[in-house]
Tab-separated table of C-alpha atoms and ligand atoms in Angstrom:
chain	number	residue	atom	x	y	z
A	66	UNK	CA	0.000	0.000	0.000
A	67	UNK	CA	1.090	3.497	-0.998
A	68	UNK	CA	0.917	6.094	1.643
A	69	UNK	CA	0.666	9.615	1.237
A	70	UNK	CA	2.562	10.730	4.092
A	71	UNK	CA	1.777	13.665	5.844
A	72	UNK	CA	5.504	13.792	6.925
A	73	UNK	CA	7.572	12.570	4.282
A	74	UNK	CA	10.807	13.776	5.040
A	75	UNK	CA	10.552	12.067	8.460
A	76	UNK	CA	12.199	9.369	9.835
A	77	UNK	CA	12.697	7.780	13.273
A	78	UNK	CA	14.567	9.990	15.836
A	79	UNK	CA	18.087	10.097	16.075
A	80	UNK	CA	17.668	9.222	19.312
A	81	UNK	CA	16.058	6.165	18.976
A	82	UNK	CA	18.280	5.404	16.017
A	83	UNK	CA	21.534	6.502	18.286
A	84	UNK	CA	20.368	4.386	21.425
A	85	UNK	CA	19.349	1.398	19.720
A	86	UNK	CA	22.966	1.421	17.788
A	87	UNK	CA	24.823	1.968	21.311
A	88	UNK	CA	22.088	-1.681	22.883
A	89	UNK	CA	23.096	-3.512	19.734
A	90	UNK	CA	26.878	-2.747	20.160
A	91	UNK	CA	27.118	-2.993	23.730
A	92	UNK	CA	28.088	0.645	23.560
A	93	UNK	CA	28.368	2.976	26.762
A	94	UNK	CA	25.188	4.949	25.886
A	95	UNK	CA	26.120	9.182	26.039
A	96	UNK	CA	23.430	9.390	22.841
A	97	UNK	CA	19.953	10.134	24.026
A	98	UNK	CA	19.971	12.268	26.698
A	99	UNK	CA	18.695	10.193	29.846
A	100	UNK	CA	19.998	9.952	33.431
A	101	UNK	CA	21.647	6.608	33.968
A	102	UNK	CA	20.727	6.719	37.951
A	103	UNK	CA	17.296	6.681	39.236
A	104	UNK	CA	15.102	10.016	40.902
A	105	UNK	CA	15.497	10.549	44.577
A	106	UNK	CA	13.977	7.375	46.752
A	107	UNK	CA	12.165	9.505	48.736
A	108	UNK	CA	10.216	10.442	45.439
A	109	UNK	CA	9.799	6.948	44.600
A	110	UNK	CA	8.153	6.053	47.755
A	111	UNK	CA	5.614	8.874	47.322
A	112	UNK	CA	5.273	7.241	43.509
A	113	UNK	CA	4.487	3.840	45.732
A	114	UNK	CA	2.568	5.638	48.369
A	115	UNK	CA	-0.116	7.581	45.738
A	116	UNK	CA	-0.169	4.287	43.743
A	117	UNK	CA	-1.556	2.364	46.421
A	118	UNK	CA	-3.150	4.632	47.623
A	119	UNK	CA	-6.098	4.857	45.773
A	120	UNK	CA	-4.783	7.620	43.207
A	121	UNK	CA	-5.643	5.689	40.326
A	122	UNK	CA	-8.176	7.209	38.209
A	123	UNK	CA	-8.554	10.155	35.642
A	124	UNK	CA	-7.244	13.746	37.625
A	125	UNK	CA	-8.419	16.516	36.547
A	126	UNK	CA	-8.072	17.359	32.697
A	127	UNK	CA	-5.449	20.479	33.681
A	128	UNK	CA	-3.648	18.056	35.919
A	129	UNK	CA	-3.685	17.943	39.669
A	130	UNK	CA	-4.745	20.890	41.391
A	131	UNK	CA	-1.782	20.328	43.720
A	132	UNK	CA	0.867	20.111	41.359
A	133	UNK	CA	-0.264	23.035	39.584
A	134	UNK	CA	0.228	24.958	42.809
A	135	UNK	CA	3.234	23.938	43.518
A	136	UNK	CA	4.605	24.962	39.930
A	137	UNK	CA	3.031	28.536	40.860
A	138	UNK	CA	4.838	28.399	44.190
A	139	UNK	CA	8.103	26.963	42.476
A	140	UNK	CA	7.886	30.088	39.813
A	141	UNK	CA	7.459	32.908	42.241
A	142	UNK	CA	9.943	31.360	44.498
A	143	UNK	CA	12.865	31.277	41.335
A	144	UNK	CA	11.807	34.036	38.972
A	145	UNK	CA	9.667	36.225	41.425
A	146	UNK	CA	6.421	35.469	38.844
A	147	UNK	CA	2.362	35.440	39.977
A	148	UNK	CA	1.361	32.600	37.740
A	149	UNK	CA	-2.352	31.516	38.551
A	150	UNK	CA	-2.286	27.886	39.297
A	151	UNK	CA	-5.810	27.394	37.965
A	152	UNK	CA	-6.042	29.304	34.897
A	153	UNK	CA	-2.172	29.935	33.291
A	154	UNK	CA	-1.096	26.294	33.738
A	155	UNK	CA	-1.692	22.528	32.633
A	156	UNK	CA	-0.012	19.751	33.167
A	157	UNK	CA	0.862	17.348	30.021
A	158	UNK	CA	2.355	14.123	29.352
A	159	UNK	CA	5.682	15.479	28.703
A	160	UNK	CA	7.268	18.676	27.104
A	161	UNK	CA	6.852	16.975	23.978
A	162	UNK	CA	3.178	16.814	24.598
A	163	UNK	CA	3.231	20.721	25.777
A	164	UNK	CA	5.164	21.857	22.376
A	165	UNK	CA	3.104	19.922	20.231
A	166	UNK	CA	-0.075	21.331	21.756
A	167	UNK	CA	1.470	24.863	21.584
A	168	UNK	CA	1.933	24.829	18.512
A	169	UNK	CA	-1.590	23.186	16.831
A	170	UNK	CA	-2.626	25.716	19.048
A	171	UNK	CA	-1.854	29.317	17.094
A	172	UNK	CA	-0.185	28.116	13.829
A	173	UNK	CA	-2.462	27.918	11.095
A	174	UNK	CA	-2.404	26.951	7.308
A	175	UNK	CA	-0.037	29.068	5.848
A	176	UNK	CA	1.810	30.840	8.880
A	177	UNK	CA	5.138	30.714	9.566
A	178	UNK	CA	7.257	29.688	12.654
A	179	UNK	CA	10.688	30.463	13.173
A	180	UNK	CA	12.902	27.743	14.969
A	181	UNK	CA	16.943	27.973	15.354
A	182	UNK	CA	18.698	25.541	13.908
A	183	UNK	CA	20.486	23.701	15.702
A	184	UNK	CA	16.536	22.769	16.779
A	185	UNK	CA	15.380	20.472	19.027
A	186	UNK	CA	13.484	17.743	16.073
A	187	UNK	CA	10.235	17.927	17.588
A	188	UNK	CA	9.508	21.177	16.831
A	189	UNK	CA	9.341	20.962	12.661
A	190	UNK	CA	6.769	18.089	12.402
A	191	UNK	CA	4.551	19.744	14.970
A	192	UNK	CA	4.337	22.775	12.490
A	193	UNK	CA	3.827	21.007	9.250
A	194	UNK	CA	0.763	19.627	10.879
A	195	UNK	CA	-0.409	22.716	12.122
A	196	UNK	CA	-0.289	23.283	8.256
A	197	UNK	CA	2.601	26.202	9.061
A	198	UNK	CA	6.086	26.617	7.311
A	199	UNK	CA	9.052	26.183	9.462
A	200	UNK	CA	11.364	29.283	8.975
A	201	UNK	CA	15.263	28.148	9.875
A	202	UNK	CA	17.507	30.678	11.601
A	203	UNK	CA	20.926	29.461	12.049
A	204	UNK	CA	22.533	29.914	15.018
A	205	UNK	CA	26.897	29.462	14.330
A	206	UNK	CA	29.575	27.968	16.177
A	207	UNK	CA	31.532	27.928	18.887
A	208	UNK	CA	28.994	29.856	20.660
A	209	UNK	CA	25.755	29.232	19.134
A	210	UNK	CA	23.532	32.344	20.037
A	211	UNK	CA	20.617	33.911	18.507
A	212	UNK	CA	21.854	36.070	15.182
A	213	UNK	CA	19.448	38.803	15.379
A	214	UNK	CA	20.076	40.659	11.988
A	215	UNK	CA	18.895	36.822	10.927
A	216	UNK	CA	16.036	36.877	12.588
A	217	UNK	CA	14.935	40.401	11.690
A	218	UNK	CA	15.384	39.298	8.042
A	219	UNK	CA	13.248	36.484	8.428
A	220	UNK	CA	10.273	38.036	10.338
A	221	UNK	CA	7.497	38.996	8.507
A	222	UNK	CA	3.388	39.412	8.700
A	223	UNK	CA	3.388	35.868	8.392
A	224	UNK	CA	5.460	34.971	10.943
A	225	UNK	CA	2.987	33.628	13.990
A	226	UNK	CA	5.373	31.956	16.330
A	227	UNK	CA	8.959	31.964	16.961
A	228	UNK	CA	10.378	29.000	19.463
A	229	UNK	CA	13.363	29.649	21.138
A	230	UNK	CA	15.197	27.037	23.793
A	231	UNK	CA	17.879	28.078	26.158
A	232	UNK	CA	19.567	26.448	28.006
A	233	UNK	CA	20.133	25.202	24.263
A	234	UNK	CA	19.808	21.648	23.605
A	235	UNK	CA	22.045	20.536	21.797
A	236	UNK	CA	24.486	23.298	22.237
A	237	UNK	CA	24.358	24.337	25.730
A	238	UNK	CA	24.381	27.824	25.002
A	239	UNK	CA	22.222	30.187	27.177
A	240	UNK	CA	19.680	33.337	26.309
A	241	UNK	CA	20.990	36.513	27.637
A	242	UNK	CA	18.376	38.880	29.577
A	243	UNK	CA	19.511	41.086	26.788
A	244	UNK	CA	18.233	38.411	24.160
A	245	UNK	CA	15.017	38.858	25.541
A	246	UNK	CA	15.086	42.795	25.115
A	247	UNK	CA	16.217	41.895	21.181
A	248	UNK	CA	13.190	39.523	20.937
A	249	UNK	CA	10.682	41.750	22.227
A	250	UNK	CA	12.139	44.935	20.659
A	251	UNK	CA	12.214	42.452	17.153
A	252	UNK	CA	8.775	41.448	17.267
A	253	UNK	CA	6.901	44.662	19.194
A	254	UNK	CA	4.774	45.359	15.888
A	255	UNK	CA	3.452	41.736	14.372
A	256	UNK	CA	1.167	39.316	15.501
A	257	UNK	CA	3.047	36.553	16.930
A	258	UNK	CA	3.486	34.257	19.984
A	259	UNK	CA	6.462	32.939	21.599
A	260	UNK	CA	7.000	28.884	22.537
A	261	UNK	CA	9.815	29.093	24.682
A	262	UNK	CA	11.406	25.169	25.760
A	263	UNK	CA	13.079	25.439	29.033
A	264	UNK	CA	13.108	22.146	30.091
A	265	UNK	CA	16.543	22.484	31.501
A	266	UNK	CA	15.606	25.442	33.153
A	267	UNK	CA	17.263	24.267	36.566
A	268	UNK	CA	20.996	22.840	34.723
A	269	UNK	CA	22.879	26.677	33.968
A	270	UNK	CA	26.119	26.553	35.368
A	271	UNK	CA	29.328	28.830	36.528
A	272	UNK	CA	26.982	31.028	38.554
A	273	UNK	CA	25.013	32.354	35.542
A	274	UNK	CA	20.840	32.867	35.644
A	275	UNK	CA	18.091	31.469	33.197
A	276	UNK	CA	16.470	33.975	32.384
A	277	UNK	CA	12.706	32.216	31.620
A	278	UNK	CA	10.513	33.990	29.009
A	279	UNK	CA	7.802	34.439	32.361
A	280	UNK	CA	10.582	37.512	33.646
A	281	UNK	CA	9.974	39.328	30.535
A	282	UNK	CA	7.337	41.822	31.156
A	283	UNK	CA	5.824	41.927	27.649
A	284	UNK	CA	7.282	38.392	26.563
A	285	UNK	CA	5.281	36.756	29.118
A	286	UNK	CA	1.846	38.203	27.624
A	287	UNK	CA	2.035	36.290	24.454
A	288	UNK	CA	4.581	33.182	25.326
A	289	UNK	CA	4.113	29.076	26.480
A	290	UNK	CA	6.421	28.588	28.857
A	291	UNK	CA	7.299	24.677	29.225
A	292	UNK	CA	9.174	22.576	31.746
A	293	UNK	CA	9.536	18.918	31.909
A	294	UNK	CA	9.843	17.338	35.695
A	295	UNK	CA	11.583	14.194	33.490
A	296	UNK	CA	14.556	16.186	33.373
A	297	UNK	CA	14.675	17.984	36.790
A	298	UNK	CA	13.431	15.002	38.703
A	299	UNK	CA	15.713	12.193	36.581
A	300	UNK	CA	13.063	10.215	35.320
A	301	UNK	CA	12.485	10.954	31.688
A	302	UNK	CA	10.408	8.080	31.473
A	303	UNK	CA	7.531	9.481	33.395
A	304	UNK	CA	6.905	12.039	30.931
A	305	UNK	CA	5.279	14.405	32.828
A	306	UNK	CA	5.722	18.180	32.187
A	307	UNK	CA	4.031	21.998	32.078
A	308	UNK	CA	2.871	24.842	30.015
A	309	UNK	CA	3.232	28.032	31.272
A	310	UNK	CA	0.502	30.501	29.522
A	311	UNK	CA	-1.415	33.608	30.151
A	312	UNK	CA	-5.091	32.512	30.857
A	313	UNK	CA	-6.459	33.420	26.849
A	314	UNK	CA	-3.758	30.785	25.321
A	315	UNK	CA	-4.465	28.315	27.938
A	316	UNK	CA	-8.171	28.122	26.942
A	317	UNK	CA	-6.785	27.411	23.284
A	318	UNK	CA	-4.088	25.394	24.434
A	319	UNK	CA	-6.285	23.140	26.785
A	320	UNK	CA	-8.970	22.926	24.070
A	321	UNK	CA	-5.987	20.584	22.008
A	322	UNK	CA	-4.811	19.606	25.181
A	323	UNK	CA	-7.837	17.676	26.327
A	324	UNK	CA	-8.092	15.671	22.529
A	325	UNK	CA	-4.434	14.934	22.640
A	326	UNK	CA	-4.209	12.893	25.931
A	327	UNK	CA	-6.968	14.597	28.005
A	328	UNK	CA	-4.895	14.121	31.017
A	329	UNK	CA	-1.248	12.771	32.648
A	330	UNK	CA	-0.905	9.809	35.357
A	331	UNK	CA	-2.265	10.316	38.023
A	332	UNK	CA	-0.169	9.279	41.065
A	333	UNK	CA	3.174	10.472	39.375
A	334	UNK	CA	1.106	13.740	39.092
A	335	UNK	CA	0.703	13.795	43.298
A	336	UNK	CA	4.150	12.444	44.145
A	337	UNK	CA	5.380	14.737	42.132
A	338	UNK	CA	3.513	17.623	44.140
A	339	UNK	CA	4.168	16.243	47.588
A	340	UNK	CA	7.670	15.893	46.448
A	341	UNK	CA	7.867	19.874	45.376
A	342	UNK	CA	6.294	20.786	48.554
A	343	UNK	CA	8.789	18.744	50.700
A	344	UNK	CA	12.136	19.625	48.598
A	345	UNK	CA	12.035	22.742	47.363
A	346	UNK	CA	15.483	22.733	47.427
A	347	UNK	CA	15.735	20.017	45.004
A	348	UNK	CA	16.232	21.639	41.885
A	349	UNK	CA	18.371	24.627	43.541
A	350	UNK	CA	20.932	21.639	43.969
A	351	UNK	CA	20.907	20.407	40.248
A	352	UNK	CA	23.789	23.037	38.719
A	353	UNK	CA	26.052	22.270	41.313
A	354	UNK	CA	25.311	18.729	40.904
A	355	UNK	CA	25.449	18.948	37.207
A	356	UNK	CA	28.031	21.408	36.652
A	357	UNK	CA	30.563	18.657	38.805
A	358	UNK	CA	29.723	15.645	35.974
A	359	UNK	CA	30.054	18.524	33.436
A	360	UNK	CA	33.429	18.965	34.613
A	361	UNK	CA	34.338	15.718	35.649
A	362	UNK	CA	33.752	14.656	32.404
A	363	UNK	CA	35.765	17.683	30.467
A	364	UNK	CA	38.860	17.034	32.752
A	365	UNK	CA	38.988	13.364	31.605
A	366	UNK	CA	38.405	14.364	28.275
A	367	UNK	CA	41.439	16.980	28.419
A	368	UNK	CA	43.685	14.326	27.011
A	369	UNK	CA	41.633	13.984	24.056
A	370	UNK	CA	41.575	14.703	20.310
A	371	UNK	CA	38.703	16.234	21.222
A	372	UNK	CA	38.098	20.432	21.377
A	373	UNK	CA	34.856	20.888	23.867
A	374	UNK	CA	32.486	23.290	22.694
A	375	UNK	CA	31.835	25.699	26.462
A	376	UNK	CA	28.809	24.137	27.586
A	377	UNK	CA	26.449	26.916	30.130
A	378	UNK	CA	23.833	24.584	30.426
A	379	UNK	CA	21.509	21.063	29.711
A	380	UNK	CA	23.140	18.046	30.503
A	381	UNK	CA	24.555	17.694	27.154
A	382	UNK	CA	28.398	18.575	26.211
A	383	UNK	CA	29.341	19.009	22.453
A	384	UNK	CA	33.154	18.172	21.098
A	385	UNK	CA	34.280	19.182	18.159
A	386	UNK	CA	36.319	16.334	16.758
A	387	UNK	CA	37.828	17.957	13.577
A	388	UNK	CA	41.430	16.964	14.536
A	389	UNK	CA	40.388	13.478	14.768
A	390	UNK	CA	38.653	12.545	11.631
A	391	UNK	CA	37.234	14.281	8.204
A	392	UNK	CA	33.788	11.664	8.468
A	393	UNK	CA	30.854	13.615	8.879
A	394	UNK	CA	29.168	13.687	12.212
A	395	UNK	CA	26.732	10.575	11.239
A	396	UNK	CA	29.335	8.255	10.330
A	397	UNK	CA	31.751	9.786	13.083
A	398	UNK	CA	28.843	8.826	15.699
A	399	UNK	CA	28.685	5.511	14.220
A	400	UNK	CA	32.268	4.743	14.275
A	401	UNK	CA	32.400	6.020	17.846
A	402	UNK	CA	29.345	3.419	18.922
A	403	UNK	CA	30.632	0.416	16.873
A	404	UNK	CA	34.350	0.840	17.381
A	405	UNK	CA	35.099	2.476	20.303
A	406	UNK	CA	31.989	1.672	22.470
A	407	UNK	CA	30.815	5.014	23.325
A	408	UNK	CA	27.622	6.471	21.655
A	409	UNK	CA	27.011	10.174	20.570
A	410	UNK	CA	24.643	12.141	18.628
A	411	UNK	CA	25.339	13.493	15.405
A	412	UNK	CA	24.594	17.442	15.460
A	413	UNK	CA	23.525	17.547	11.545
A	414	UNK	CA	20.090	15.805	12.852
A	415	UNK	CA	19.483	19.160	14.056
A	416	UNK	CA	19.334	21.025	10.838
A	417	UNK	CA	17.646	22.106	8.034
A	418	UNK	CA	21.405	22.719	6.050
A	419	UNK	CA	24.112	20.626	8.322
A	420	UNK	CA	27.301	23.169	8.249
A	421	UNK	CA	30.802	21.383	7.701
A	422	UNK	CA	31.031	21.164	11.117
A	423	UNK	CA	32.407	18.647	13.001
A	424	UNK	CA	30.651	18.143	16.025
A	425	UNK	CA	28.852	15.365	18.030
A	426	UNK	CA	27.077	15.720	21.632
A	427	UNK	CA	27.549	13.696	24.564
A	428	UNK	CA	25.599	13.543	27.458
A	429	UNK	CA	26.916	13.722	30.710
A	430	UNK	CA	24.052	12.721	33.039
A	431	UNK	CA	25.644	9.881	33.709
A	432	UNK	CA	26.768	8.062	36.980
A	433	UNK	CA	30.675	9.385	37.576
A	434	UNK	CA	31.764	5.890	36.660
A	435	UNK	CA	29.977	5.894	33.536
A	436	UNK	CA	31.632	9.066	32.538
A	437	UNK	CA	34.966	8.294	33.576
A	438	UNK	CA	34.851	5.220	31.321
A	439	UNK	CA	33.795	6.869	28.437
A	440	UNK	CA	35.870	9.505	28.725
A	441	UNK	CA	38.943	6.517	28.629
A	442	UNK	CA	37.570	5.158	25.547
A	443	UNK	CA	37.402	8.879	24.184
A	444	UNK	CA	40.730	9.246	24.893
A	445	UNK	CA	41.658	6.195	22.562
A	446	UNK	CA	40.305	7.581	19.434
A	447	UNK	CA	43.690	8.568	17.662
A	448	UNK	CA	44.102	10.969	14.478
A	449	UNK	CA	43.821	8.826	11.665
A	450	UNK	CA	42.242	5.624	12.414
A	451	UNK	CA	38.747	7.276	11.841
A	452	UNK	CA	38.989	8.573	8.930
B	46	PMP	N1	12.655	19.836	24.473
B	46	PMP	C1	13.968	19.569	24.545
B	46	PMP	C2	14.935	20.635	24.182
B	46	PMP	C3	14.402	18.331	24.946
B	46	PMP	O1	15.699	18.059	24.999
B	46	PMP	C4	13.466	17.342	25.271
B	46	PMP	C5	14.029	16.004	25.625
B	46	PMP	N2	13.479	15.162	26.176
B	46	PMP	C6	12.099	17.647	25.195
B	46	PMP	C7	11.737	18.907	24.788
B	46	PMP	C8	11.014	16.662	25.507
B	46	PMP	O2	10.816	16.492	26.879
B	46	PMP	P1	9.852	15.355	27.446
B	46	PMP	O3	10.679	14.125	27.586
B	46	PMP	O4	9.356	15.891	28.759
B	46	PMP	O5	8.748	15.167	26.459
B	47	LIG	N1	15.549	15.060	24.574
B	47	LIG	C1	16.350	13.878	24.486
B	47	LIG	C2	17.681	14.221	23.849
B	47	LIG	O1	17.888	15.300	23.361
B	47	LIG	C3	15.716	12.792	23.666
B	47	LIG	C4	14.257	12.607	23.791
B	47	LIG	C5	13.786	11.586	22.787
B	47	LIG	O2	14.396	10.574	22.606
B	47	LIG	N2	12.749	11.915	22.100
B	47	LIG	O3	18.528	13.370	23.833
């Protein structure tokens, strides 16, 4: 049978692709970006406590009043923000539920929605449904920030959305408070909204600030703000996450929401909560505890071929590995898995137009072990012998 796709320049993930190369190849996996230790025990046994406890049916469609309010209490607390638990926020089955929602949301047939490559591969596919055109900004090496004479040039009266990520996955590269000025000073006049993924909101490192779309007095009127607990909690599996919205996209956002996956387990939901409300100090832990695998990892690395791109935040750390080997970054990442046992992601997924970069991204939430063993392997990969 001959299918007309409505996505037929899409494959399967390069995560899935990168993760099942690294299982087939016994390969230590530093593709897809995952935690290889489990979330805090004393979450767990609120998981096991809600689950047997009778929290077992549908919550409400938002999500759980109680989470909710916690978020609210967990954004005034960090970015000094009144966020109405009831009306400005819903709770989805993870950020990739929250961006795709976003999105069918306020792009219609025809509009365009600017994304900056490198981008996060979600985001295209969810437009092209939505009938919209994705507009590709490029974003350069080493340091990977917003260009803004770019993105001036491709603004326009069709431009309905524009989806910015920081801290930057895959680059690790961080928005500026000023970047937010540029933004709103950029896009004052048209009739757009902003999708803003900060699901590594809580991994910035070396003492800097993320600087969340909801501090931006007239960003915040016209933005989705979403966070994923999967990556501040490490447990990526639960997929449970938030949108952040003023009350009038909420209504439109909830309207998809509810048709999508109506709601988001239940118990996880209230563990979750309980959790919050016990630990609020969890996630003002996670940059020192990130930034010291970060680092661990870069000082075994020193004695690579490798040059490390500065990472500010995410969990992810890119190396450029032109000194090693003239493969591009797909076969580079496959050599790596196969051959040297350690499993990366190949940049160039993405892109619209791959530059002639050389660059792959590891990620380093990892058990110390783990990354100390890579790093050893790493450190075997001689000039020459992949190319
Ligand atoms: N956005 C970015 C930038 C991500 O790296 C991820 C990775 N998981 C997601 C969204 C999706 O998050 P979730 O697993 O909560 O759907
Ligand atoms: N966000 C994860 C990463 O960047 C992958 C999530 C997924 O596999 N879809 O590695």
């Amino acid at each position: 049978m001959t299918i007309n796709s409505k996505l037929p320049t899409v494959g399967t993930t390069i995560f899935t692709l990168m993760s099942q190369m690294a299982n087939d190849h016994g390969a230590i996996n530093l593709s897809q970006g995952f935690p290889d230790f489990d979330p805090p025990e004393e979450l767990l046994a609120l998981c096991d406590k809600y689950l047997r406890g009778g929290y077992n049916q549908y919550p409400p469609m938002s999500g759980v009043p109680y989470l909710k309010e916690q978020v609210a209490n967990k954004l005034k607390q960090l970015y000094q923000v009144d966020v109405d638990p009831d009306n400005d926020i819903t709770v989805t089955s993870g950020a990739t539920e929250s961006l795709f929602v976003a999105i069918q949301a306020v792009v219609r047939s025809g509009d365009e929605v600017i994304v900056f490559d490198p981008a996060y591969d979600s985001y295209e596919p969810a437009v092209t449904l939505a009938g919209g055109k994705t507009i590709h900004v490029p974003m350069a090496a080493p340091d990977f920030h917003i260009d803004f004479n770019r993105l001036s040039v491709a603004l326009n009266e069709k431009t309905r959305l524009v989806i910015v990520n920081s801290p930057h996955n895959p680059c690790g590269s961080i928005m500026a408070a000023s970047d937010l000025n540029q933004l709103a000073d950029l896009t004052r006049e048209l009739d757009l909204y902003f999708l803003s993924d900060e699901v590594y909101e809580h991994m910035v490192y070396d003492g800097e600030t993320h600087h969340s779309l909801l501090t931006h007095e007239e960003l915040k009127l016209k933005s989705f703000v979403v966070s994923s607990f999967g990556k501040t909690y490490h447990a990526t599996g639960w997929k449970v996450a938030y949108c952040a919205a003023p009350a009038a996209l909420t209504v439109e956002f909830r309207k998809i929401h509810q048709f999508v996956t109506f709601t988001t387990h239940t118990p996880t939901q209230w563990a979750l909560a309980e959790y919050m409300e016990r630990e609020p100090n969890h996630y003002l832990q996670l940059p020192a505890f990130y930034q010291a695998k970060r680092d661990l990892f870069n000082t075994a690395m020193s004695d690579s071929g490798f040059a490390l791109v500065p990472s500010d935040g995410t969990y992810f750390q890119l190396a450029d590995y032109s000194n090693l080997s003239d493969l591009d970054d797909v076969a580079f990442s496959t050599f790596l898995t196969q051959e040297i046992g350690v499993a990366a992601i190949p940049i160039s997924a993405f892109y619209e137009q791959p530059p002639d970069d050389r660059i792959v991204r590891f990620c380093f939430a990892k058990e110390d072990d783990t990354l100390i063993k890579a790093a050893a392997m790493l450190c075997r990969v001689k000039a020459m012998q992949a190319r």
